[in-house]
CSV table of C-alpha atoms in Angstrom, one decimal:
chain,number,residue,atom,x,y,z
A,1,UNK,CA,0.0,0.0,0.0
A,2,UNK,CA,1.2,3.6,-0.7
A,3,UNK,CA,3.6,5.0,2.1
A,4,UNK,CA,4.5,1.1,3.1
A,5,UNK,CA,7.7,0.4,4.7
A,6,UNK,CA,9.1,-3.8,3.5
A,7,UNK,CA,11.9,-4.9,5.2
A,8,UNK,CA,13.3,-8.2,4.1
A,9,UNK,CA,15.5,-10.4,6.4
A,10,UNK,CA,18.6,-12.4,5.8
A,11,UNK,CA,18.5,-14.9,3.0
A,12,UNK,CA,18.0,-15.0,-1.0
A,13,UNK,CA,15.1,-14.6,-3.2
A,14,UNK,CA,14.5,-15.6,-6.6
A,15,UNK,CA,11.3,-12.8,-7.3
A,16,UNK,CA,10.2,-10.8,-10.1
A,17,UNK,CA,8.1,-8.0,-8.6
A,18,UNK,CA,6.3,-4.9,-9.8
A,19,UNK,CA,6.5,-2.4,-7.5
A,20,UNK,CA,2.8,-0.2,-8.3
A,21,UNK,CA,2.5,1.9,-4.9
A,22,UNK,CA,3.5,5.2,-4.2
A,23,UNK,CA,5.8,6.3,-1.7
A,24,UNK,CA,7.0,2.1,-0.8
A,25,UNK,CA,10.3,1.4,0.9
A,26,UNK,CA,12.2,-1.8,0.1
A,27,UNK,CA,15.1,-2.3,2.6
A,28,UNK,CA,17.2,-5.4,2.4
A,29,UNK,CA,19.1,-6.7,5.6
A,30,UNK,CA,21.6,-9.2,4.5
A,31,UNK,CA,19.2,-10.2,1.3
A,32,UNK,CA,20.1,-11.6,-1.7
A,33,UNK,CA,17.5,-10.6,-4.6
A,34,UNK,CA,18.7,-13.5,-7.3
A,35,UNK,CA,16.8,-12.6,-11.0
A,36,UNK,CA,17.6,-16.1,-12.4
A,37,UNK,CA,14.0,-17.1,-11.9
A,38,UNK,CA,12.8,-20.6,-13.4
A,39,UNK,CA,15.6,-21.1,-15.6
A,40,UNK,CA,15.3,-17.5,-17.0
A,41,UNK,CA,17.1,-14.5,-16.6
A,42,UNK,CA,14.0,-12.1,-15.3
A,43,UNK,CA,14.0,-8.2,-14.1
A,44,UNK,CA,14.2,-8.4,-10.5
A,45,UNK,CA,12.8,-5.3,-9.2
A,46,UNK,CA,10.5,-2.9,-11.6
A,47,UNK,CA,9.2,0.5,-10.1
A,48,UNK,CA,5.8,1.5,-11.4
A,49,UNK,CA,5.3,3.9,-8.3
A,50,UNK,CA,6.6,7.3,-7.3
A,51,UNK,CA,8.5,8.0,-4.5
A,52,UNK,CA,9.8,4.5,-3.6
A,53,UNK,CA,12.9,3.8,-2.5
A,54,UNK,CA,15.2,0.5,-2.4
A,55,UNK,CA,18.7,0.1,0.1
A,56,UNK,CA,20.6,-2.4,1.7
A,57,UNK,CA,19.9,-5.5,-1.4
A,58,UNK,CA,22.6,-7.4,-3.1
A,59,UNK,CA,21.1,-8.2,-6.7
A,60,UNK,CA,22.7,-11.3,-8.6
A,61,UNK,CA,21.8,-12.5,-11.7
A,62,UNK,CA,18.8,-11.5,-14.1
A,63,UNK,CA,18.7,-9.6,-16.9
A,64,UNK,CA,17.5,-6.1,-15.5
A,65,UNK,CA,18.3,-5.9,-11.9
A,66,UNK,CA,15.9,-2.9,-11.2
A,67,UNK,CA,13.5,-1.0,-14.1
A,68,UNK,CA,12.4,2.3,-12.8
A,69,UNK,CA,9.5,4.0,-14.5
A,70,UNK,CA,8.1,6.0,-11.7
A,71,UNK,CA,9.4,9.4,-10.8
A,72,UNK,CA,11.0,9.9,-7.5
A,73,UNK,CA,12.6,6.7,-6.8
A,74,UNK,CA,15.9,6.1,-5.0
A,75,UNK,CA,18.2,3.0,-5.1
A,76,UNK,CA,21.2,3.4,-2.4
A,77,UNK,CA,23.6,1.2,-0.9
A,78,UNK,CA,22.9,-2.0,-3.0
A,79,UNK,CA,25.6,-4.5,-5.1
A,80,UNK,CA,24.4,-5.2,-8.0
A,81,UNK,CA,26.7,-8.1,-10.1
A,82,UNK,CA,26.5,-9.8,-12.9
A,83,UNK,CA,23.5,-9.2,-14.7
A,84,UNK,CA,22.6,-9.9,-18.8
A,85,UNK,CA,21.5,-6.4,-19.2
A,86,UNK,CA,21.4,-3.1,-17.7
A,87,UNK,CA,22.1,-2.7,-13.4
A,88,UNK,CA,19.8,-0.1,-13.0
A,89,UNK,CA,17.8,1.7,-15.4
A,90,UNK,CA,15.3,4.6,-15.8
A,91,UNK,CA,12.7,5.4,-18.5
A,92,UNK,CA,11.0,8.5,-19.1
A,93,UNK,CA,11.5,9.2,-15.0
A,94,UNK,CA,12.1,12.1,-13.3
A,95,UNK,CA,14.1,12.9,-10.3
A,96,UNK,CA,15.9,9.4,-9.5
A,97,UNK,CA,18.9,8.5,-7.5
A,98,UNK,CA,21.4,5.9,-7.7
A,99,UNK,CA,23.6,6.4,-4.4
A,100,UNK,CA,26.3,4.3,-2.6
A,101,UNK,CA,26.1,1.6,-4.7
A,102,UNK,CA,28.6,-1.4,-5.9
A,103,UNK,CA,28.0,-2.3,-9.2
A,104,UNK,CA,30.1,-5.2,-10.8
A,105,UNK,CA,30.2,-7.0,-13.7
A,106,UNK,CA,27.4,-5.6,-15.8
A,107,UNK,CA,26.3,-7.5,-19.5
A,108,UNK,CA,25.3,-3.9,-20.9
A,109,UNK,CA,25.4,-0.4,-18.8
A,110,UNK,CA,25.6,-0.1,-15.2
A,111,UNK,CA,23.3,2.5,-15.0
A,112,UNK,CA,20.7,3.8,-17.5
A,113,UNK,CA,18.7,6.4,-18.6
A,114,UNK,CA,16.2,7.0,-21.4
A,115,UNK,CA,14.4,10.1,-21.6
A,116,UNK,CA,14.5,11.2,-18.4
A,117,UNK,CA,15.5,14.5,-16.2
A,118,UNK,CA,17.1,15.3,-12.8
A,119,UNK,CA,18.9,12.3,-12.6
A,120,UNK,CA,21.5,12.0,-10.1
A,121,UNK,CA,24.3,9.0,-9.8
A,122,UNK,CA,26.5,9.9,-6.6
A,123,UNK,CA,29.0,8.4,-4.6
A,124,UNK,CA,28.7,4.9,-6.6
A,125,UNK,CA,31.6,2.5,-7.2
A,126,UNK,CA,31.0,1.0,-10.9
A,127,UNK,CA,33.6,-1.6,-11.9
A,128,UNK,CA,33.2,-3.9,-15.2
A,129,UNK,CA,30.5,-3.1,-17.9
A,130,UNK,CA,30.1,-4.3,-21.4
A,131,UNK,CA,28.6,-1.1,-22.6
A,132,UNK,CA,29.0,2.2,-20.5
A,133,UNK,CA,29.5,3.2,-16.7
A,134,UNK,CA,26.9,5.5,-16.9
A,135,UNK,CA,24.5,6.1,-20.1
A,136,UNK,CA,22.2,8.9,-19.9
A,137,UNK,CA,20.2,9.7,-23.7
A,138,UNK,CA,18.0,12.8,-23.9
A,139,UNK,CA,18.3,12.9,-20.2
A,140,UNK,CA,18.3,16.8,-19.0
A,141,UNK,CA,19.4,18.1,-16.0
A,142,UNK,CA,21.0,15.0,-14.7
A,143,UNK,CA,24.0,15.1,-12.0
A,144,UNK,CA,27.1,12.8,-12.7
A,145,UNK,CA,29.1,13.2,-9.6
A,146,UNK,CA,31.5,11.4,-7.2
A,147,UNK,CA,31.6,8.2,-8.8
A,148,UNK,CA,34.7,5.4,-9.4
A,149,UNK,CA,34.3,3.8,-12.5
A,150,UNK,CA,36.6,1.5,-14.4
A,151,UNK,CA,37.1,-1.6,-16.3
A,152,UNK,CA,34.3,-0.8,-19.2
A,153,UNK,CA,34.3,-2.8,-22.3
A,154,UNK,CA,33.2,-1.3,-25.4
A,155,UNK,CA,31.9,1.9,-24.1
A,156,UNK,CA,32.2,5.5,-22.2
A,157,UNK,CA,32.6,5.5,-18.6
A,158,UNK,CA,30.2,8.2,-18.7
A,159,UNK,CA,27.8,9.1,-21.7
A,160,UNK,CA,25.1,11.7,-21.7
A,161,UNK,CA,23.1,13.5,-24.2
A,162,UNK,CA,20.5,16.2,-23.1
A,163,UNK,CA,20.9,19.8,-21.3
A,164,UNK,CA,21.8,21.1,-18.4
A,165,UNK,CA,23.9,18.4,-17.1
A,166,UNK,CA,26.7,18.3,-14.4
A,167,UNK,CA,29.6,15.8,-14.5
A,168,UNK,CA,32.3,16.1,-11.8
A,169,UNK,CA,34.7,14.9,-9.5
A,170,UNK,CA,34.7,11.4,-11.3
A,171,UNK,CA,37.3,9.0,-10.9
A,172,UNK,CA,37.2,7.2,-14.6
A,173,UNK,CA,39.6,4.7,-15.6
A,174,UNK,CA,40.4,1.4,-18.0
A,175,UNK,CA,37.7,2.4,-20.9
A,176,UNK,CA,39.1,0.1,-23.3
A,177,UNK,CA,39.5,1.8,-26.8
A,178,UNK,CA,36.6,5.1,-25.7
A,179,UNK,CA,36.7,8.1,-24.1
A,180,UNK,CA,36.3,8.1,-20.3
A,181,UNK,CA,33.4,11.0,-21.0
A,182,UNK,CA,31.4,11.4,-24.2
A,183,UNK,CA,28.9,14.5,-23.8
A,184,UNK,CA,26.5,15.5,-26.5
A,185,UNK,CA,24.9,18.8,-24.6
A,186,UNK,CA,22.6,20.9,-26.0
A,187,UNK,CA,21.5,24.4,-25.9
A,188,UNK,CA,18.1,25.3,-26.3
């Protein structure tokens, strides 16, 4: 229900789940959120809601470990490793965060954005991706800041197209072949 408050113990958990509510908090204690779900990479956690926020999970497996369509919604102090596709992502979403986290060993970009504004990625430690560190298209006003990333494949550490965006005080090293920044900004 909107404004709910989930706390999940110890132990692992092979779920899909749709999060729908408004305002729902999803704190792991020692929780293992495993995507690999009948034999099938699945998306672990998808936000529908506004406002929710998600700390304290270690995601394994899966393709996407958490989809975020609502507005609002924070992911802090997770590991995320090894999933097929994208750590985190957000589509068409405003105002998201993705704080404190360890991300490792992502198939495609550690973290994701598609049409979206006011993202902010902060204080994250990003190591191995097969695609980018951080991938923001026609995102606006998002805030790049404070991150360690290194150990990306084929792609940017960070990549953003939009307006209005900050990038600083990142730490980016071992792109492969790319640029450790590739910025497309423009100026309405």
């Amino acid at each position: 229900a909107p404004g709910d408050r989930i706390t999940v113990g110890p132990g692992t958990y092979a779920e899909n789940v749709t999060l729908t509510a408004n305002n729902v908090q999803v704190i792991g204690h020692s929780a293992t959120w495993d995507g690999h779900i009948g034999g099938a990479g699945s998306t672990c956690l998808t936000i529908e809601g506004n406002g929710c926020k998600v700390s304290g999970f270690k995601f394994v497996n899966g393709s996407t470990h958490v989809q975020v369509n609502g507005d609002g919604a924070t992911i802090s102090k997770c590991v995320s490793r090894s999933p097929s596709s994208d750590n985190f992502r957000f589509d068409t979403a405003v105002g998201g965060r993705v704080e404190k986290c360890t991300i490792l060993s992502s198939g495609g970009t550690a973290v994701s954005g598609s049409g979206s504004s006011g993202l902010v990625v902060t204080k994250n430690v990003i190591r191995g991706a097969d695609s980018a560190g951080v991938s923001l298209s026609s995102c606006n006003d998002a805030v790049v800041d404070h991150n360690t990333i290194s150990n990306i494949e084929d792609g940017e550490g960070v990549a953003i197209s939009g307006t209005g965006a900050k990038v600083q005080v990142n730490r980016i090293t071992g792109t492969d072949d790319n640029d450790g920044l590739w910025t497309a900004m423009y100026v309405a």
